[in-house]
Amino acid sequence: MSSTMRQCLMLRMIPWHPKKIDTATIEYRLKENDIHIHRRTIQRDLEHLSTIFPLVCDDREKPYGWSWSAEAELFDIPQMDPLTAFSFRMMEEFLLSAMPPASLKALKPHFRHASKVLESIHADQLKSWPDKVKILSRSQPLTPPAIKSSVLDTVYECLMEGRKFSASYRRRGQSNAVSYTINPLGIVLLDRIIYLVCTMRDYNQMKDIRQLALHRFVSTEKMEEAGLVPDDFELQTYIDSGAFSYLKGEEPIELEILLDNPVAAHLYESPLSSDQIITEYDEHRVCIKATVLDTAQLRWWLLGFGEFVEVRKPDNLREEFRQKSARMHAMYRLI
């Protein structure tokens, strides 16, 4: 392999600051690509490349580590085209409204590069594309809690590598953190909160699975030991079971509700279930029947319609909403 190709491969191995890579690791990865050169040659290559590209060397302690400067422009071959740049701008706007800022750190160089590509376009129509598309949400916007970058790095790396990590975790409402050994299984983003699906210590049964919010981790440290995974665990199956909807009952229910026509309009296009049926009930309302999971999420959704919804079946859910309505009436009645 030519020295040019070797150096290009080395550039791809170097991470963005503050992460770094030493020459021994580069040597090992080059050998994996059937490239056998002396470590001194690697060091000379890096020193030469740093005169051309914004590479930085952390020489405060051995082994020295190399990184791309945190503010370096993305080195892009082939050049990002305008449509791809526009897609990155769209992605940035969407993710900023959906994820905590710390989780987007790794994508910032791509977002910056996409902005520069769009700024360099001479055609005014293409340049103004990002101003012609906006992303909105019907839910009440909330500010996402801050997550430590070190926590994100540990969790993501251990999840990808199938390793355990030790952690100090502060449960909601608790003042003191508790130490755990964590077996990471998956990541779920729900309403701008990132949850780690995991088991703890040496437990690896489905009943042992927990959900931990990343912003409640105080500290984390990677371990060399392989993580434990429950037999037949699949993240999607776990979610489909209603784990994040907070089941109230084990069996699905036959839901029947009356909704005012205007607020029911979206259910024609986005049904509650595959067996949903909508029929006209009277001049102002429709009757909706669907088989759904019996969850807390369902109740929050129904409560969001306020006075425009009437729960008819099942009987126990109707009684539950009758009692909720009575308590709300008591709170708002005139004194």
Coordinates of C-alpha atoms in Angstrom, one line a residue:
M1 CA 0.0 0.0 0.0
S2 CA 1.3 3.5 -0.9
S3 CA 2.2 5.9 1.9
T4 CA -0.6 8.2 0.8
M5 CA -3.2 5.5 1.3
R6 CA -1.7 4.5 4.6
Q7 CA -1.8 8.1 5.8
C8 CA -5.4 8.5 4.7
L9 CA -6.3 5.4 6.7
M10 CA -4.5 6.8 9.7
L11 CA -6.4 10.1 9.5
R12 CA -9.6 8.1 9.6
M13 CA -8.5 6.4 12.9
I14 CA -7.9 9.7 14.7
P15 CA -10.9 10.8 16.9
W16 CA -12.1 14.3 17.6
H17 CA -10.8 16.0 20.7
P18 CA -11.1 15.3 23.6
K19 CA -10.8 11.7 22.7
K20 CA -7.3 10.6 21.5
I21 CA -5.4 7.7 20.0
D22 CA -1.8 6.7 20.6
T23 CA 0.7 5.3 18.1
A24 CA 0.6 1.8 19.6
T25 CA -3.2 1.6 18.9
I26 CA -2.7 3.0 15.4
E27 CA 0.0 0.3 14.8
Y28 CA -2.3 -2.4 15.9
R29 CA -5.1 -1.2 13.7
L30 CA -2.8 -0.9 10.7
K31 CA -1.8 -4.5 11.2
E32 CA -5.4 -5.5 11.2
N33 CA -5.5 -4.0 7.7
D34 CA -2.3 -6.0 6.8
I35 CA -0.1 -2.9 7.0
H36 CA 3.1 -3.6 8.8
I37 CA 5.3 -0.6 9.6
H38 CA 7.5 0.5 12.5
R39 CA 6.0 2.7 15.2
R40 CA 8.6 5.4 14.5
T41 CA 7.3 5.6 10.9
I42 CA 3.8 6.1 12.3
Q43 CA 5.1 8.9 14.5
R44 CA 6.8 10.7 11.6
D45 CA 3.6 10.3 9.5
L46 CA 1.6 11.9 12.3
E47 CA 4.0 14.8 12.7
H48 CA 3.9 15.4 8.9
L49 CA 0.1 15.2 8.8
S50 CA -0.2 17.7 11.6
T51 CA 1.5 20.3 9.4
I52 CA -1.3 19.9 6.8
F53 CA -4.3 19.0 8.9
P54 CA -5.6 20.4 12.3
L55 CA -4.3 17.5 14.4
V56 CA -3.2 18.0 18.0
C57 CA -1.0 15.9 20.2
D58 CA -1.6 15.6 23.9
D59 CA 2.0 15.2 25.3
R60 CA 1.2 15.8 28.9
E61 CA 1.7 12.2 29.8
K62 CA 2.7 9.0 28.0
P63 CA 1.5 7.4 25.8
Y64 CA 1.0 10.6 23.8
G65 CA -2.4 10.9 22.2
W66 CA -3.5 12.3 18.8
S67 CA -6.8 14.0 18.1
W68 CA -8.5 16.2 15.5
S69 CA -8.9 19.7 16.9
A70 CA -12.4 20.2 18.3
E71 CA -12.9 23.1 16.0
A72 CA -11.4 21.4 12.9
E73 CA -13.4 21.6 9.7
L74 CA -14.6 18.2 8.5
F75 CA -12.2 16.6 6.0
D76 CA -14.7 15.4 3.4
I77 CA -13.9 13.2 0.4
P78 CA -15.9 13.2 -1.8
Q79 CA -17.2 16.7 -1.1
M80 CA -20.7 16.9 0.5
D81 CA -23.3 17.8 -2.1
P82 CA -26.0 20.5 -1.4
L83 CA -28.8 17.9 -1.0
T84 CA -26.8 16.0 1.6
A85 CA -25.9 19.3 3.4
F86 CA -29.6 20.2 3.5
S87 CA -30.4 16.8 5.0
F88 CA -27.9 17.4 7.7
R89 CA -29.4 20.8 8.5
M90 CA -32.8 19.2 8.7
M91 CA -31.4 16.5 10.9
E92 CA -29.8 19.1 13.2
E93 CA -33.0 21.0 13.6
F94 CA -35.0 17.9 14.4
L95 CA -32.4 16.4 16.8
L96 CA -32.0 19.7 18.7
S97 CA -35.7 19.6 19.5
A98 CA -35.6 15.9 20.4
M99 CA -32.3 15.2 22.2
P100 CA -30.2 16.6 24.9
P101 CA -27.4 18.8 23.5
A102 CA -24.6 16.7 24.9
S103 CA -25.7 13.7 22.9
L104 CA -25.2 15.7 19.6
K105 CA -21.5 16.5 20.3
A106 CA -20.2 13.9 17.8
L107 CA -22.3 15.3 15.0
K108 CA -21.4 18.9 15.4
P109 CA -18.5 18.8 12.9
H110 CA -20.9 17.4 10.3
F111 CA -23.5 20.1 11.1
R112 CA -20.9 22.8 10.8
H113 CA -19.6 21.4 7.5
A114 CA -23.2 21.2 6.1
S115 CA -23.8 24.9 7.0
K116 CA -20.6 25.9 5.2
V117 CA -21.6 23.9 2.1
L118 CA -25.0 25.6 2.0
E119 CA -23.4 29.1 2.6
S120 CA -21.0 28.5 -0.4
I121 CA -23.9 27.8 -2.8
H122 CA -24.4 30.6 -5.3
A123 CA -28.0 29.7 -6.2
D124 CA -30.3 31.6 -3.9
Q125 CA -33.0 29.0 -4.1
L126 CA -30.8 26.2 -2.7
K127 CA -29.2 28.4 -0.1
S128 CA -32.5 29.4 1.4
W129 CA -33.9 25.8 1.7
P130 CA -33.3 25.5 5.4
D131 CA -35.5 28.5 6.0
K132 CA -38.3 26.9 4.1
V133 CA -38.7 23.8 6.3
K134 CA -39.4 23.8 10.0
I135 CA -40.1 20.9 12.5
L136 CA -42.8 21.3 15.1
S137 CA -44.2 19.2 17.9
R138 CA -47.7 19.1 19.3
S139 CA -46.5 18.2 22.7
Q140 CA -45.7 20.7 25.4
P141 CA -42.0 21.6 24.8
L142 CA -39.8 20.9 27.8
T143 CA -36.1 21.7 28.4
P144 CA -34.1 18.4 28.4
P145 CA -32.0 17.7 31.5
A146 CA -28.3 18.0 31.2
I147 CA -26.2 14.8 30.8
K148 CA -22.5 14.6 31.5
S149 CA -20.5 14.0 28.4
S150 CA -18.4 11.4 30.2
V151 CA -21.5 9.5 31.1
L152 CA -22.6 9.5 27.4
D153 CA -19.2 8.3 26.2
T154 CA -19.1 5.4 28.8
V155 CA -22.7 4.2 28.2
Y156 CA -22.5 4.3 24.4
E157 CA -19.0 2.7 24.2
C158 CA -20.0 -0.1 26.7
L159 CA -23.2 -0.7 24.8
M160 CA -21.5 -1.0 21.5
E161 CA -18.7 -3.2 22.9
G162 CA -21.0 -5.4 25.1
R163 CA -19.2 -4.5 28.3
K164 CA -20.3 -3.8 31.9
F165 CA -19.6 -0.4 33.6
S166 CA -19.7 0.7 37.1
A167 CA -21.8 3.7 38.0
S168 CA -23.0 6.0 40.7
Y169 CA -26.7 6.7 40.1
R170 CA -29.1 9.1 41.9
R171 CA -32.7 7.9 41.8
R172 CA -35.4 10.5 41.4
G173 CA -36.2 12.2 44.7
Q174 CA -33.1 10.8 46.4
S175 CA -30.3 13.1 47.6
N176 CA -27.6 10.4 47.7
A177 CA -26.2 8.4 44.8
V178 CA -25.9 4.6 45.0
S179 CA -23.2 2.5 43.3
Y180 CA -24.1 -0.2 40.8
T181 CA -22.6 -2.5 38.2
I182 CA -24.6 -2.1 35.0
N183 CA -25.2 -4.5 32.1
P184 CA -26.3 -2.2 29.2
L185 CA -28.9 -3.6 26.8
G186 CA -30.2 -0.7 24.8
I187 CA -30.9 3.1 24.5
V188 CA -34.4 4.6 24.2
L189 CA -35.2 8.3 23.6
L190 CA -38.5 9.3 25.0
D191 CA -39.7 12.9 25.1
R192 CA -36.1 14.3 25.1
I193 CA -35.1 11.9 27.9
I194 CA -32.5 9.3 27.1
Y195 CA -33.1 6.0 29.0
L196 CA -30.7 3.1 29.4
V197 CA -32.4 -0.3 29.3
C198 CA -30.2 -2.5 31.5
T199 CA -29.8 -5.1 34.2
M200 CA -27.7 -4.6 37.3
R201 CA -25.0 -6.6 39.0
D202 CA -25.2 -10.3 38.0
Y203 CA -28.9 -10.4 37.2
N204 CA -29.8 -11.3 33.6
Q205 CA -33.4 -12.4 33.6
M206 CA -36.2 -10.5 31.7
K207 CA -37.8 -9.6 35.0
D208 CA -34.6 -7.9 36.1
I209 CA -34.6 -5.3 33.3
R210 CA -34.6 -1.7 34.4
Q211 CA -34.8 1.7 32.8
L212 CA -32.3 4.3 34.0
A213 CA -32.4 8.0 32.9
L214 CA -28.9 9.0 31.8
H215 CA -29.2 12.5 33.4
R216 CA -29.3 10.8 36.8
F217 CA -25.9 9.2 36.5
V218 CA -23.4 11.0 38.6
S219 CA -20.3 9.1 37.3
T220 CA -19.5 6.1 35.2
E221 CA -16.4 3.9 34.6
K222 CA -15.9 1.3 32.0
M223 CA -15.1 -2.3 33.0
E224 CA -13.3 -5.0 31.0
E225 CA -15.9 -7.7 31.9
A226 CA -18.5 -8.7 29.3
G227 CA -22.0 -7.6 30.0
L228 CA -24.9 -10.0 30.7
V229 CA -27.8 -10.2 28.4
P230 CA -31.1 -12.0 29.2
D231 CA -31.9 -14.9 26.9
D232 CA -34.0 -13.9 23.9
F233 CA -33.8 -10.2 24.7
E234 CA -34.7 -7.9 21.9
L235 CA -35.1 -4.2 22.5
Q236 CA -38.1 -3.8 20.1
T237 CA -39.9 -6.7 21.6
Y238 CA -39.3 -5.2 25.1
I239 CA -40.8 -1.8 23.9
D240 CA -43.7 -3.5 22.1
S241 CA -44.6 -5.3 25.4
G242 CA -45.6 -1.8 26.8
A243 CA -42.5 -1.4 29.0
F244 CA -42.3 2.4 28.3
S245 CA -46.1 2.9 28.3
Y246 CA -46.3 1.6 31.9
L247 CA -48.8 -1.2 31.8
K248 CA -51.8 -1.1 34.1
G249 CA -53.1 -4.5 33.0
E250 CA -51.5 -7.5 31.4
E251 CA -54.2 -8.0 28.7
P252 CA -55.2 -5.6 25.9
I253 CA -58.5 -3.9 26.3
E254 CA -61.4 -3.2 23.9
L255 CA -61.4 0.6 24.1
E256 CA -64.6 2.5 23.1
I257 CA -64.7 6.3 23.2
L258 CA -66.7 9.2 21.9
L259 CA -64.8 12.1 20.4
D260 CA -65.8 15.4 19.0
N261 CA -65.5 15.5 15.2
P262 CA -62.7 18.1 15.0
V263 CA -60.4 16.4 17.5
A264 CA -61.0 12.9 16.0
A265 CA -60.0 13.9 12.5
H266 CA -56.3 12.8 12.9
L267 CA -57.3 9.3 13.9
Y268 CA -58.6 8.6 10.4
E269 CA -55.0 8.9 9.1
S270 CA -53.2 7.8 12.3
P271 CA -55.3 5.0 13.8
L272 CA -55.0 3.8 17.4
S273 CA -54.7 0.2 16.2
S274 CA -55.0 -2.0 13.1
D275 CA -58.6 -3.0 14.1
Q276 CA -59.8 0.6 14.7
I277 CA -63.3 1.3 13.7
I278 CA -64.8 4.8 13.5
T279 CA -68.6 5.3 13.1
E280 CA -70.8 8.4 13.3
Y281 CA -72.5 8.7 16.7
D282 CA -74.4 11.9 16.5
E283 CA -74.2 15.2 14.8
H284 CA -71.1 16.3 16.7
R285 CA -69.3 13.1 17.7
V286 CA -67.9 9.9 16.4
C287 CA -67.5 6.5 18.2
I288 CA -64.1 5.0 18.0
K289 CA -63.4 1.3 18.9
A290 CA -59.9 -0.2 19.0
T291 CA -57.9 -2.9 20.8
V292 CA -55.1 -1.2 22.7
L293 CA -52.7 -1.9 25.6
D294 CA -54.0 -1.0 29.0
T295 CA -51.4 1.6 29.9
A296 CA -50.7 4.8 31.8
Q297 CA -49.8 6.4 28.4
L298 CA -53.3 5.6 27.2
R299 CA -54.8 7.5 30.1
W300 CA -52.5 10.5 29.6
W301 CA -53.5 10.6 26.0
L302 CA -57.3 10.4 26.8
L303 CA -57.0 13.1 29.5
G304 CA -55.4 15.4 26.9
F305 CA -58.7 15.7 25.1
G306 CA -60.4 17.1 28.2
E307 CA -64.1 17.8 27.7
F308 CA -64.0 16.5 24.1
V309 CA -63.8 12.8 25.0
E310 CA -66.1 10.4 26.7
V311 CA -64.8 6.9 27.7
R312 CA -67.5 4.3 27.2
K313 CA -65.7 1.0 27.5
P314 CA -64.3 -0.9 29.3
D315 CA -66.5 -0.3 32.3
N316 CA -63.6 -0.1 34.8
L317 CA -61.9 2.6 32.7
R318 CA -65.1 4.5 32.4
E319 CA -65.5 4.4 36.2
E320 CA -61.9 5.5 36.6
F321 CA -62.5 8.6 34.3
R322 CA -65.8 9.3 36.1
Q323 CA -63.9 9.5 39.4
K324 CA -61.1 11.7 37.8
S325 CA -63.8 14.0 36.4
A326 CA -65.4 14.3 39.9
R327 CA -62.1 15.2 41.5
M328 CA -61.4 17.8 38.8
H329 CA -64.9 19.2 39.3
A330 CA -64.3 19.5 43.0
M331 CA -61.1 21.4 42.4
Y332 CA -62.6 23.9 40.0
R333 CA -66.0 24.5 41.5
L334 CA -66.8 28.0 42.6
I335 CA -66.5 28.7 46.3

